[in-house]
Every structure is written in structure tokens, then in C-alpha cells.
PDB file of C-alpha atoms (C1' of nucleotides) in Angstrom:
ATOM      1  CA  MET A  52      43.002  90.462 -50.592  1.00  0.00           C
ATOM      2  CA  SER A  53      43.769  93.213 -52.572  1.00  0.00           C
ATOM      3  CA  GLN A  54      46.814  94.086 -50.675  1.00  0.00           C
ATOM      4  CA  THR A  55      48.215  96.199 -53.088  1.00  0.00           C
ATOM      5  CA  LEU A  56      49.389  98.677 -50.801  1.00  0.00           C
ATOM      6  CA  PHE A  57      51.140  96.092 -48.907  1.00  0.00           C
ATOM      7  CA  ASP A  58      52.454  94.266 -51.733  1.00  0.00           C
ATOM      8  CA  LYS A  59      54.157  97.562 -52.933  1.00  0.00           C
ATOM      9  CA  VAL A  60      55.591  98.032 -49.624  1.00  0.00           C
ATOM     10  CA  TYR A  61      56.896  94.524 -49.654  1.00  0.00           C
ATOM     11  CA  TRP A  62      58.344  95.001 -53.196  1.00  0.00           C
ATOM     12  CA  ILE A  63      60.304  98.027 -52.119  1.00  0.00           C
ATOM     13  CA  VAL A  64      61.377  96.586 -48.680  1.00  0.00           C
ATOM     14  CA  GLN A  65      62.799  93.700 -50.592  1.00  0.00           C
ATOM     15  CA  ARG A  66      64.840  96.010 -52.881  1.00  0.00           C
ATOM     16  CA  ILE A  67      66.444  97.755 -49.900  1.00  0.00           C
ATOM     17  CA  PRO A  68      70.268  96.544 -50.303  1.00  0.00           C
ATOM     18  CA  ALA A  69      71.933  94.612 -47.646  1.00  0.00           C
ATOM     19  CA  GLY A  70      73.804  96.682 -45.118  1.00  0.00           C
ATOM     20  CA  ARG A  71      71.472  99.614 -45.646  1.00  0.00           C
ATOM     21  CA  VAL A  72      68.320 100.724 -43.978  1.00  0.00           C
ATOM     22  CA  ALA A  73      65.094 102.743 -44.713  1.00  0.00           C
ATOM     23  CA  THR A  74      62.778 104.631 -42.824  1.00  0.00           C
ATOM     24  CA  TYR A  75      59.017 104.229 -42.698  1.00  0.00           C
ATOM     25  CA  GLY A  76      58.612 107.467 -43.778  1.00  0.00           C
ATOM     26  CA  GLN A  77      60.897 107.099 -46.496  1.00  0.00           C
ATOM     27  CA  ILE A  78      58.862 104.154 -48.102  1.00  0.00           C
ATOM     28  CA  ALA A  79      55.579 105.894 -47.533  1.00  0.00           C
ATOM     29  CA  ARG A  80      56.700 108.722 -49.810  1.00  0.00           C
ATOM     30  CA  LEU A  81      57.582 106.247 -52.473  1.00  0.00           C
ATOM     31  CA  LEU A  82      54.084 104.874 -51.936  1.00  0.00           C
ATOM     32  CA  GLY A  83      52.825 108.282 -52.533  1.00  0.00           C
ATOM     33  CA  ILE A  84      51.850 109.008 -48.935  1.00  0.00           C
ATOM     34  CA  PRO A  85      54.472 111.289 -47.491  1.00  0.00           C
ATOM     35  CA  ARG A  86      52.452 111.140 -43.910  1.00  0.00           C
ATOM     36  CA  GLY A  87      51.606 107.554 -44.216  1.00  0.00           C
ATOM     37  CA  ALA A  88      54.538 106.389 -42.309  1.00  0.00           C
ATOM     38  CA  ARG A  89      52.277 104.303 -39.987  1.00  0.00           C
ATOM     39  CA  THR A  90      50.536 102.624 -42.804  1.00  0.00           C
ATOM     40  CA  VAL A  91      54.013 101.192 -43.630  1.00  0.00           C
ATOM     41  CA  GLY A  92      54.490 100.043 -40.248  1.00  0.00           C
ATOM     42  CA  TRP A  93      51.138  98.475 -40.364  1.00  0.00           C
ATOM     43  CA  ALA A  94      51.918  96.564 -43.723  1.00  0.00           C
ATOM     44  CA  LEU A  95      55.181  95.184 -42.110  1.00  0.00           C
ATOM     45  CA  HIS A  96      52.952  94.230 -38.934  1.00  0.00           C
ATOM     46  CA  SER A  97      50.685  92.404 -41.203  1.00  0.00           C
ATOM     47  CA  LEU A  98      53.583  90.895 -43.063  1.00  0.00           C
ATOM     48  CA  PRO A  99      52.358  87.468 -44.112  1.00  0.00           C
ATOM     49  CA  ASP A 100      54.672  84.526 -43.497  1.00  0.00           C
ATOM     50  CA  ASP A 101      54.544  83.416 -46.964  1.00  0.00           C
ATOM     51  CA  VAL A 102      56.488  86.502 -48.160  1.00  0.00           C
ATOM     52  CA  GLU A 103      59.964  87.040 -47.181  1.00  0.00           C
ATOM     53  CA  VAL A 104      60.867  90.544 -46.714  1.00  0.00           C
ATOM     54  CA  PRO A 105      63.972  91.940 -45.137  1.00  0.00           C
ATOM     55  CA  TRP A 106      61.709  94.104 -42.699  1.00  0.00           C
ATOM     56  CA  GLN A 107      64.502  94.253 -40.306  1.00  0.00           C
ATOM     57  CA  ARG A 108      66.072  97.038 -42.721  1.00  0.00           C
ATOM     58  CA  VAL A 109      62.929  99.353 -41.837  1.00  0.00           C
ATOM     59  CA  ILE A 110      63.565 101.602 -38.887  1.00  0.00           C
ATOM     60  CA  ASN A 111      62.153 104.656 -37.892  1.00  0.00           C
ATOM     61  CA  ALA A 112      63.415 108.158 -38.986  1.00  0.00           C
ATOM     62  CA  GLN A 113      65.168 108.564 -35.701  1.00  0.00           C
ATOM     63  CA  GLY A 114      67.594 105.581 -36.645  1.00  0.00           C
ATOM     64  CA  HIS A 115      66.133 103.465 -33.804  1.00  0.00           C
ATOM     65  CA  VAL A 116      64.568 100.155 -34.171  1.00  0.00           C
ATOM     66  CA  SER A 117      60.990 100.240 -33.586  1.00  0.00           C
ATOM     67  CA  THR A 118      59.560  96.775 -33.683  1.00  0.00           C
ATOM     68  CA  GLY A 119      57.240  97.650 -30.891  1.00  0.00           C
ATOM     69  CA  TRP A 120      56.265  93.988 -30.251  1.00  0.00           C
ATOM     70  CA  GLY A 121      59.058  93.383 -27.768  1.00  0.00           C
ATOM     71  CA  GLY A 122      62.645  94.789 -27.006  1.00  0.00           C
ATOM     72  CA  ASP A 123      64.901  96.266 -29.607  1.00  0.00           C
ATOM     73  CA  GLU A 124      67.506  93.846 -28.864  1.00  0.00           C
ATOM     74  CA  SER A 125      65.628  90.907 -27.933  1.00  0.00           C
ATOM     75  CA  THR A 126      64.137  90.773 -31.293  1.00  0.00           C
ATOM     76  CA  GLY A 127      67.203  89.881 -33.010  1.00  0.00           C
ATOM     77  CA  GLN A 128      66.752  92.832 -35.508  1.00  0.00           C
ATOM     78  CA  ARG A 129      69.746  94.417 -34.181  1.00  0.00           C
ATOM     79  CA  ALA A 130      71.992  91.406 -34.614  1.00  0.00           C
ATOM     80  CA  LEU A 131      70.604  90.819 -38.198  1.00  0.00           C
ATOM     81  CA  LEU A 132      71.442  94.348 -39.074  1.00  0.00           C
ATOM     82  CA  GLU A 133      75.078  94.042 -37.777  1.00  0.00           C
ATOM     83  CA  ALA A 134      75.517  91.106 -39.662  1.00  0.00           C
ATOM     84  CA  GLU A 135      75.099  93.070 -42.656  1.00  0.00           C
ATOM     85  CA  GLY A 136      77.613  95.484 -41.616  1.00  0.00           C
ATOM     86  CA  ILE A 137      75.501  97.932 -39.917  1.00  0.00           C
ATOM     87  CA  VAL A 138      77.124  99.677 -36.855  1.00  0.00           C
ATOM     88  CA  PHE A 139      74.787 100.732 -33.840  1.00  0.00           C
ATOM     89  CA  GLY A 140      75.539 103.713 -31.681  1.00  0.00           C
ATOM     90  CA  GLN A 141      75.959 103.492 -27.997  1.00  0.00           C
ATOM     91  CA  ASP A 142      72.180 104.416 -27.724  1.00  0.00           C
ATOM     92  CA  GLY A 143      71.245 101.464 -30.080  1.00  0.00           C
ATOM     93  CA  ARG A 144      70.817 103.863 -33.036  1.00  0.00           C
ATOM     94  CA  VAL A 145      71.687 103.537 -36.603  1.00  0.00           C
ATOM     95  CA  ASP A 146      73.464 106.585 -38.396  1.00  0.00           C
ATOM     96  CA  LEU A 147      70.971 107.230 -41.293  1.00  0.00           C
ATOM     97  CA  LYS A 148      73.501 109.615 -42.985  1.00  0.00           C
ATOM     98  CA  VAL A 149      75.714 106.490 -43.545  1.00  0.00           C
ATOM     99  CA  TYR A 150      73.385 103.445 -43.805  1.00  0.00           C
ATOM    100  CA  GLY A 151      70.414 105.444 -45.001  1.00  0.00           C
ATOM    101  CA  TRP A 152      69.006 103.884 -48.343  1.00  0.00           C
ATOM    102  CA  ALA A 153      68.615 107.217 -49.873  1.00  0.00           C
ATOM    103  CA  GLY A 154      71.913 109.422 -50.945  1.00  0.00           C
ATOM    104  CA  LEU A 155      73.992 106.371 -51.601  1.00  0.00           C
ATOM    105  CA  GLU A 156      71.885 103.630 -53.227  1.00  0.00           C
ATOM    106  CA  LEU A 157      71.179 105.202 -56.322  1.00  0.00           C
ATOM    107  CA  ALA A 158      74.972 106.311 -57.300  1.00  0.00           C
ATOM    108  CA  GLU A 159      76.253 103.033 -56.074  1.00  0.00           C
ATOM    109  CA  TRP A 160      73.552 101.138 -57.821  1.00  0.00           C
ATOM    110  CA  GLN A 161      74.297 102.701 -61.178  1.00  0.00           C
ATOM    111  CA  GLN A 162      77.941 102.138 -60.739  1.00  0.00           C
ATOM    112  CA  LEU A 163      77.268  98.441 -60.294  1.00  0.00           C
ATOM    113  CA  HIS A 164      74.670  97.872 -62.556  1.00  0.00           C
ATOM    114  CA  GLY A 165      75.098 100.835 -64.904  1.00  0.00           C
ATOM    115  CA  THR A 166      71.512 102.012 -64.549  1.00  0.00           C
ATOM    116  CA  GLY A 167      68.996 102.747 -61.958  1.00  0.00           C
ATOM    117  CA  ALA A 168      66.146 101.963 -64.140  1.00  0.00           C
ATOM    118  CA  ASP A 169      64.992  99.277 -61.411  1.00  0.00           C
ATOM    119  CA  VAL A 170      65.478 101.678 -58.654  1.00  0.00           C
ATOM    120  CA  PRO A 171      62.628 103.740 -57.617  1.00  0.00           C
ATOM    121  CA  HIS A 172      62.841 107.461 -57.495  1.00  0.00           C
ATOM    122  CA  LEU A 173      64.590 108.513 -54.176  1.00  0.00           C
ATOM    123  CA  SER A 174      66.484 111.520 -54.911  1.00  0.00           C
ATOM    124  CA  ALA A 175      66.518 114.356 -52.198  1.00  0.00           C
TER     125      ALA A 175
ATOM    126  C1'  DA B  38      29.719 103.854 -43.036  1.00  0.00           C
ATOM    127  C1'  DT B  39      31.745 105.174 -38.407  1.00  0.00           C
ATOM    128  C1'  DA B  40      35.053 104.127 -34.673  1.00  0.00           C
ATOM    129  C1'  DA B  41      39.388 102.294 -33.068  1.00  0.00           C
ATOM    130  C1'  DT B  42      44.304 101.077 -33.963  1.00  0.00           C
ATOM    131  C1'  DG B  43      49.179 101.213 -35.048  1.00  0.00           C
ATOM    132  C1'  DA B  44      56.416  98.266 -36.326  1.00  0.00           C
ATOM    133  C1'  DC B  45      55.428 106.659 -37.533  1.00  0.00           C
ATOM    134  C1'  DT B  46      56.716 111.591 -37.540  1.00  0.00           C
ATOM    135  C1'  DG B  47      57.713 116.440 -36.166  1.00  0.00           C
ATOM    136  C1'  DG B  48      57.164 120.090 -32.867  1.00  0.00           C
ATOM    137  C1'  DG B  49      57.134 121.485 -28.115  1.00  0.00           C
ATOM    138  C1'  DG B  50      58.170 121.289 -23.051  1.00  0.00           C
TER     139       DG B  50
ATOM    140  C1'  DA C 165      68.851 114.954 -24.610  1.00  0.00           C
ATOM    141  C1'  DC C 166      64.371 112.807 -23.007  1.00  0.00           C
ATOM    142  C1'  DC C 167      59.116 112.772 -22.784  1.00  0.00           C
ATOM    143  C1'  DC C 168      54.648 113.912 -24.248  1.00  0.00           C
ATOM    144  C1'  DC C 169      51.014 115.400 -27.665  1.00  0.00           C
ATOM    145  C1'  DA C 170      48.610 116.055 -31.924  1.00  0.00           C
ATOM    146  C1'  DG C 171      48.415 114.963 -37.022  1.00  0.00           C
ATOM    147  C1'  DC C 172      47.972 111.423 -40.878  1.00  0.00           C
ATOM    148  C1'  DC C 173      46.862 107.129 -43.522  1.00  0.00           C
ATOM    149  C1'  DA C 174      45.148 102.416 -44.680  1.00  0.00           C
ATOM    150  C1'  DT C 175      43.122  98.397 -42.476  1.00  0.00           C
ATOM    151  C1'  DT C 176      40.169  96.057 -39.381  1.00  0.00           C
ATOM    152  C1'  DA C 177      36.159  95.112 -36.284  1.00  0.00           C
TER     153       DA C 177
END
DNA sequence: ATAATGACTGGGG
DNA sequence: ACCCCAGCCATTA
């Protein structure tokens, strides 16, 4: 299967803290493909059943859910995120400045774990 | 190896 | 603010 790329995507997504969301482009950048946001989406689209990944925490750069295979709300993705403490705007958007993984994750992680060795480099 | 596809993104109208 | 178009990358047929 050689899903090295996919596996890496899953690895990163699995490390997104609950109550926090990441964008496809952000993950793509971690993979070394700043413009490969679509590839990340494809990876989650092909997400195997035997691998549990909080794909719900991965949204587009516009802070809007882009499951694409159905309704944004019908999917239940919104409900799952809200259950994690994420608040949606009136238009069904998420404030990336607040719930975005970057910016807070590293500082918070370091405070809780004392080190960010296990966290990928997300600065800036 | 070539062509088409897709859960994206950014810029322009 | 919303809608449309073109660019980018890996996987699949």
C-alpha cells in the first residue's frame, strides 16, 4: 500500500488536540507540500476504516467545514466539534484565530508537557 | 506514462 | 460578502 503520505497525514491529524482545528493547507505544509492541501483532503477522503482519525478537526482555511460529500451540518461534524468546545459562527464558521491549532498548541503543549519535542514545528 | 479527479487555496469580479 | 476561475499535488484508472 505504501501510503506513507497518507500515514503521515493520519499521524498529524491524530495529534490535533481536542477542541482545536487545523486546515488542510496547514497539514500540507507539515508534510512539506505547502500547495498540496488538496492531497491532504484526498488522504482523509481515502481514510481507511481501520484507522481512527479525528478528521472532523480538519477544516478548510476559511474556517468552514468542507466534507464535500454531503451537508455541512448533516454530517454531524459540526456537532462533534461543538462537543469538543468549538463554537461556530452564525454562518457555520469556526474562528481559526481562536481554535486554530497553530499559535496556541505549541505554547499550551509546552506548559502541559514541559516540552514540545512531540509536536511538529508549526511556528508562524 | 498520460489523463482525470478531488474533504483546497488565493486572487479577482 | 458571495461566486467563479486558475494553480498545485498525490492517487487512481
